[in-house]
C-alpha atoms as an extended CHARMM CRD file, in Angstrom:
* protein
*
       146  EXT
         1         1  UNK       CA            133.4450000000      137.7490000000      126.0280000000  PROA      1               0.0000000000
         2         2  UNK       CA            136.9120000000      136.4530000000      125.1770000000  PROA      2               0.0000000000
         3         3  UNK       CA            137.9400000000      135.9150000000      121.5970000000  PROA      3               0.0000000000
         4         4  UNK       CA            137.6160000000      132.3690000000      120.2970000000  PROA      4               0.0000000000
         5         5  UNK       CA            140.6710000000      132.6390000000      118.0580000000  PROA      5               0.0000000000
         6         6  UNK       CA            144.3640000000      132.8300000000      118.7470000000  PROA      6               0.0000000000
         7         7  UNK       CA            146.6390000000      135.6350000000      117.5720000000  PROA      7               0.0000000000
         8         8  UNK       CA            147.2460000000      133.6410000000      114.3800000000  PROA      8               0.0000000000
         9         9  UNK       CA            143.5150000000      133.6260000000      113.6300000000  PROA      9               0.0000000000
        10        10  UNK       CA            142.9540000000      129.9220000000      114.2240000000  PROA      10              0.0000000000
        11        11  UNK       CA            140.5020000000      128.4390000000      116.7020000000  PROA      11              0.0000000000
        12        12  UNK       CA            142.1000000000      127.1410000000      119.8940000000  PROA      12              0.0000000000
        13        13  UNK       CA            142.7970000000      123.4170000000      120.2160000000  PROA      13              0.0000000000
        14        14  UNK       CA            140.0430000000      122.8890000000      122.7810000000  PROA      14              0.0000000000
        15        15  UNK       CA            136.4980000000      123.9350000000      121.9920000000  PROA      15              0.0000000000
        16        16  UNK       CA            134.1030000000      125.3340000000      124.5420000000  PROA      16              0.0000000000
        17        17  UNK       CA            131.1940000000      123.3350000000      125.9360000000  PROA      17              0.0000000000
        18        18  UNK       CA            128.8110000000      125.3800000000      123.8150000000  PROA      18              0.0000000000
        19        19  UNK       CA            130.7950000000      124.5830000000      120.6600000000  PROA      19              0.0000000000
        20        20  UNK       CA            130.7600000000      120.8900000000      121.5390000000  PROA      20              0.0000000000
        21        21  UNK       CA            127.0160000000      121.0480000000      122.1910000000  PROA      21              0.0000000000
        22        22  UNK       CA            126.4100000000      122.7800000000      118.8660000000  PROA      22              0.0000000000
        23        23  UNK       CA            128.5630000000      120.1730000000      117.0980000000  PROA      23              0.0000000000
        24        24  UNK       CA            126.4370000000      117.4220000000      118.6430000000  PROA      24              0.0000000000
        25        25  UNK       CA            123.1830000000      119.1480000000      117.6900000000  PROA      25              0.0000000000
        26        26  UNK       CA            124.4660000000      119.6460000000      114.1490000000  PROA      26              0.0000000000
        27        27  UNK       CA            125.3860000000      115.9720000000      113.8240000000  PROA      27              0.0000000000
        28        28  UNK       CA            121.9810000000      114.9000000000      115.1850000000  PROA      28              0.0000000000
        29        29  UNK       CA            120.0890000000      117.1810000000      112.8090000000  PROA      29              0.0000000000
        30        30  UNK       CA            122.0020000000      116.0720000000      109.7250000000  PROA      30              0.0000000000
        31        31  UNK       CA            121.8220000000      112.4030000000      110.7390000000  PROA      31              0.0000000000
        32        32  UNK       CA            118.0490000000      112.8700000000      111.1090000000  PROA      32              0.0000000000
        33        33  UNK       CA            117.9280000000      113.2940000000      107.3460000000  PROA      33              0.0000000000
        34        34  UNK       CA            120.0150000000      110.2580000000      106.4130000000  PROA      34              0.0000000000
        35        35  UNK       CA            118.9920000000      107.5570000000      108.9210000000  PROA      35              0.0000000000
        36        36  UNK       CA            115.2240000000      107.5420000000      108.2240000000  PROA      36              0.0000000000
        37        37  UNK       CA            115.9340000000      107.7390000000      104.4810000000  PROA      37              0.0000000000
        38        38  UNK       CA            118.1160000000      104.6270000000      104.7430000000  PROA      38              0.0000000000
        39        39  UNK       CA            115.4300000000      102.7430000000      106.6800000000  PROA      39              0.0000000000
        40        40  UNK       CA            112.8310000000      103.8460000000      104.1330000000  PROA      40              0.0000000000
        41        41  UNK       CA            114.9260000000      102.4880000000      101.2970000000  PROA      41              0.0000000000
        42        42  UNK       CA            115.0860000000       99.0880000000      102.9860000000  PROA      42              0.0000000000
        43        43  UNK       CA            111.3000000000       98.9290000000      103.2070000000  PROA      43              0.0000000000
        44        44  UNK       CA            110.8110000000      100.2690000000       99.6970000000  PROA      44              0.0000000000
        45        45  UNK       CA            113.7700000000       98.6450000000       97.9890000000  PROA      45              0.0000000000
        46        46  UNK       CA            111.9130000000       97.7910000000       94.7640000000  PROA      46              0.0000000000
        47        47  UNK       CA            110.6710000000      101.3520000000       94.4320000000  PROA      47              0.0000000000
        48        48  UNK       CA            114.1650000000      102.7490000000       94.9810000000  PROA      48              0.0000000000
        49        49  UNK       CA            115.5410000000      100.4100000000       92.3100000000  PROA      49              0.0000000000
        50        50  UNK       CA            112.7950000000      101.5720000000       89.9510000000  PROA      50              0.0000000000
        51        51  UNK       CA            113.5470000000      105.2300000000       90.6510000000  PROA      51              0.0000000000
        52        52  UNK       CA            117.2600000000      104.7280000000       90.0490000000  PROA      52              0.0000000000
        53        53  UNK       CA            116.4560000000      102.9000000000       86.8010000000  PROA      53              0.0000000000
        54        54  UNK       CA            114.1230000000      105.6940000000       85.7360000000  PROA      54              0.0000000000
        55        55  UNK       CA            116.9270000000      108.2690000000       85.8240000000  PROA      55              0.0000000000
        56        56  UNK       CA            119.1050000000      105.9980000000       83.6990000000  PROA      56              0.0000000000
        57        57  UNK       CA            121.8040000000      105.0490000000       86.1720000000  PROA      57              0.0000000000
        58        58  UNK       CA            123.4430000000      101.6410000000       85.6960000000  PROA      58              0.0000000000
        59        59  UNK       CA            123.2060000000       98.7700000000       88.1980000000  PROA      59              0.0000000000
        60        60  UNK       CA            120.1720000000      100.1060000000       90.0600000000  PROA      60              0.0000000000
        61        61  UNK       CA            120.1060000000       97.2730000000       92.6300000000  PROA      61              0.0000000000
        62        62  UNK       CA            123.7220000000       97.9630000000       93.5410000000  PROA      62              0.0000000000
        63        63  UNK       CA            123.0050000000      101.6940000000       93.6450000000  PROA      63              0.0000000000
        64        64  UNK       CA            120.0770000000      101.1410000000       96.0010000000  PROA      64              0.0000000000
        65        65  UNK       CA            122.2140000000       98.9350000000       98.2720000000  PROA      65              0.0000000000
        66        66  UNK       CA            124.9710000000      101.5630000000       98.3050000000  PROA      66              0.0000000000
        67        67  UNK       CA            122.4280000000      104.2680000000       99.1440000000  PROA      67              0.0000000000
        68        68  UNK       CA            121.1660000000      102.2100000000      102.0950000000  PROA      68              0.0000000000
        69        69  UNK       CA            124.6890000000      101.5920000000      103.3750000000  PROA      69              0.0000000000
        70        70  UNK       CA            125.6480000000      105.2500000000      103.0250000000  PROA      70              0.0000000000
        71        71  UNK       CA            122.4600000000      106.7610000000      104.4240000000  PROA      71              0.0000000000
        72        72  UNK       CA            121.8450000000      104.3040000000      107.2350000000  PROA      72              0.0000000000
        73        73  UNK       CA            125.3560000000      103.1210000000      108.0460000000  PROA      73              0.0000000000
        74        74  UNK       CA            127.2220000000      106.3790000000      107.6880000000  PROA      74              0.0000000000
        75        75  UNK       CA            124.2570000000      108.3000000000      109.0800000000  PROA      75              0.0000000000
        76        76  UNK       CA            124.5280000000      106.2740000000      112.2920000000  PROA      76              0.0000000000
        77        77  UNK       CA            128.3030000000      106.7980000000      112.4060000000  PROA      77              0.0000000000
        78        78  UNK       CA            127.7730000000      110.5400000000      112.0040000000  PROA      78              0.0000000000
        79        79  UNK       CA            125.1770000000      110.5060000000      114.7710000000  PROA      79              0.0000000000
        80        80  UNK       CA            127.5190000000      108.9090000000      117.3070000000  PROA      80              0.0000000000
        81        81  UNK       CA            130.5740000000      110.7640000000      116.0350000000  PROA      81              0.0000000000
        82        82  UNK       CA            132.7440000000      107.8530000000      114.9050000000  PROA      82              0.0000000000
        83        83  UNK       CA            135.3210000000      108.4820000000      112.1610000000  PROA      83              0.0000000000
        84        84  UNK       CA            133.3810000000      111.6920000000      111.7250000000  PROA      84              0.0000000000
        85        85  UNK       CA            135.6780000000      113.5380000000      109.3670000000  PROA      85              0.0000000000
        86        86  UNK       CA            135.8590000000      110.8130000000      106.7090000000  PROA      86              0.0000000000
        87        87  UNK       CA            132.1720000000      109.9030000000      107.1950000000  PROA      87              0.0000000000
        88        88  UNK       CA            131.2250000000      113.5420000000      106.6360000000  PROA      88              0.0000000000
        89        89  UNK       CA            133.2810000000      113.7640000000      103.4530000000  PROA      89              0.0000000000
        90        90  UNK       CA            131.7460000000      110.5730000000      102.0210000000  PROA      90              0.0000000000
        91        91  UNK       CA            128.2460000000      111.7870000000      102.9260000000  PROA      91              0.0000000000
        92        92  UNK       CA            128.9910000000      115.1600000000      101.3000000000  PROA      92              0.0000000000
        93        93  UNK       CA            130.1310000000      113.5200000000       98.0520000000  PROA      93              0.0000000000
        94        94  UNK       CA            127.0850000000      111.2140000000       98.1100000000  PROA      94              0.0000000000
        95        95  UNK       CA            124.7740000000      114.1840000000       98.7050000000  PROA      95              0.0000000000
        96        96  UNK       CA            126.2280000000      116.2110000000       95.8250000000  PROA      96              0.0000000000
        97        97  UNK       CA            126.0140000000      113.1700000000       93.5260000000  PROA      97              0.0000000000
        98        98  UNK       CA            122.3890000000      112.6990000000       94.5610000000  PROA      98              0.0000000000
        99        99  UNK       CA            121.6930000000      116.3450000000       93.7510000000  PROA      99              0.0000000000
       100       100  UNK       CA            123.2520000000      116.0490000000       90.2920000000  PROA      100             0.0000000000
       101       101  UNK       CA            121.5930000000      112.7690000000       89.3060000000  PROA      101             0.0000000000
       102       102  UNK       CA            118.1730000000      113.1110000000       90.9250000000  PROA      102             0.0000000000
       103       103  UNK       CA            117.5200000000      116.8640000000       91.0970000000  PROA      103             0.0000000000
       104       104  UNK       CA            118.9070000000      117.9820000000       87.7170000000  PROA      104             0.0000000000
       105       105  UNK       CA            116.4280000000      120.8330000000       87.4350000000  PROA      105             0.0000000000
       106       106  UNK       CA            118.2480000000      122.2850000000       84.4190000000  PROA      106             0.0000000000
       107       107  UNK       CA            117.0110000000      119.3710000000       82.2920000000  PROA      107             0.0000000000
       108       108  UNK       CA            113.4050000000      119.2740000000       83.5280000000  PROA      108             0.0000000000
       109       109  UNK       CA            110.1900000000      120.8330000000       82.3320000000  PROA      109             0.0000000000
       110       110  UNK       CA            109.2930000000      124.0870000000       84.0520000000  PROA      110             0.0000000000
       111       111  UNK       CA            106.5680000000      122.4910000000       86.1960000000  PROA      111             0.0000000000
       112       112  UNK       CA            109.1590000000      120.2050000000       87.8340000000  PROA      112             0.0000000000
       113       113  UNK       CA            112.1860000000      122.4820000000       87.6740000000  PROA      113             0.0000000000
       114       114  UNK       CA            111.3260000000      124.7970000000       90.5780000000  PROA      114             0.0000000000
       115       115  UNK       CA            110.9140000000      122.0970000000       93.2370000000  PROA      115             0.0000000000
       116       116  UNK       CA            113.9510000000      120.2100000000       91.9660000000  PROA      116             0.0000000000
       117       117  UNK       CA            116.0340000000      123.3870000000       91.9980000000  PROA      117             0.0000000000
       118       118  UNK       CA            115.1010000000      123.8100000000       95.6690000000  PROA      118             0.0000000000
       119       119  UNK       CA            115.9990000000      120.1660000000       96.3560000000  PROA      119             0.0000000000
       120       120  UNK       CA            119.2790000000      120.5320000000       94.4560000000  PROA      120             0.0000000000
       121       121  UNK       CA            120.3940000000      123.5190000000       96.5030000000  PROA      121             0.0000000000
       122       122  UNK       CA            119.1540000000      121.9090000000       99.7380000000  PROA      122             0.0000000000
       123       123  UNK       CA            121.5100000000      119.0230000000       98.9860000000  PROA      123             0.0000000000
       124       124  UNK       CA            124.3460000000      121.4350000000       98.2180000000  PROA      124             0.0000000000
       125       125  UNK       CA            123.7340000000      123.1980000000      101.5600000000  PROA      125             0.0000000000
       126       126  UNK       CA            123.7140000000      119.8610000000      103.4110000000  PROA      126             0.0000000000
       127       127  UNK       CA            127.0190000000      118.9870000000      101.7480000000  PROA      127             0.0000000000
       128       128  UNK       CA            128.3820000000      122.3200000000      102.9680000000  PROA      128             0.0000000000
       129       129  UNK       CA            127.3510000000      121.4980000000      106.5260000000  PROA      129             0.0000000000
       130       130  UNK       CA            128.9500000000      118.0750000000      106.2390000000  PROA      130             0.0000000000
       131       131  UNK       CA            132.1960000000      119.6230000000      105.0040000000  PROA      131             0.0000000000
       132       132  UNK       CA            132.1540000000      121.9920000000      107.9930000000  PROA      132             0.0000000000
       133       133  UNK       CA            131.8360000000      118.9550000000      110.2580000000  PROA      133             0.0000000000
       134       134  UNK       CA            134.7320000000      117.3490000000      108.3770000000  PROA      134             0.0000000000
       135       135  UNK       CA            136.8080000000      120.4940000000      108.8740000000  PROA      135             0.0000000000
       136       136  UNK       CA            136.1100000000      121.0200000000      112.5710000000  PROA      136             0.0000000000
       137       137  UNK       CA            135.3790000000      117.4920000000      113.7940000000  PROA      137             0.0000000000
       138       138  UNK       CA            132.6570000000      115.9230000000      115.8710000000  PROA      138             0.0000000000
       139       139  UNK       CA            133.3260000000      117.7410000000      119.0980000000  PROA      139             0.0000000000
       140       140  UNK       CA            133.8160000000      116.3960000000      122.6050000000  PROA      140             0.0000000000
       141       141  UNK       CA            130.4420000000      114.6060000000      122.7160000000  PROA      141             0.0000000000
       142       142  UNK       CA            131.4420000000      111.8970000000      120.2460000000  PROA      142             0.0000000000
       143       143  UNK       CA            133.1120000000      108.5210000000      120.0570000000  PROA      143             0.0000000000
       144       144  UNK       CA            136.0030000000      110.2040000000      118.2360000000  PROA      144             0.0000000000
       145       145  UNK       CA            136.8510000000      112.1560000000      121.4120000000  PROA      145             0.0000000000
       146       146  UNK       CA            136.5940000000      109.2070000000      123.8140000000  PROA      146             0.0000000000
């Protein structure tokens, strides 16, 4: 199999069909986390506001609205591959912020710390995947490439 990098060590300008397919699958899988969460927040808006209030963040109604816009709106943009690099960066920042504010296992009792530590690092891993998408783009099967 031929090398996928040039002599300088960088990936070639055009990706293979398998790379484009994997980029699409990656976008679909990550969007599958955000889009349903955004829809769920619409249906359970009062509960989301209460949860945001419970962790002590200011302006919980605004925070809930922002979460819906980010998860649903940017999740859909990620899915179709539109403005993918910036969308991925914003989603990554949002995901890390969510980890810090809502899964702060270091400040929880031991019976809640373990699950929240898992959730924290899951969010960090998702942010890593989003940054990889930001670095390498959406691939050929996206609006960005049309």
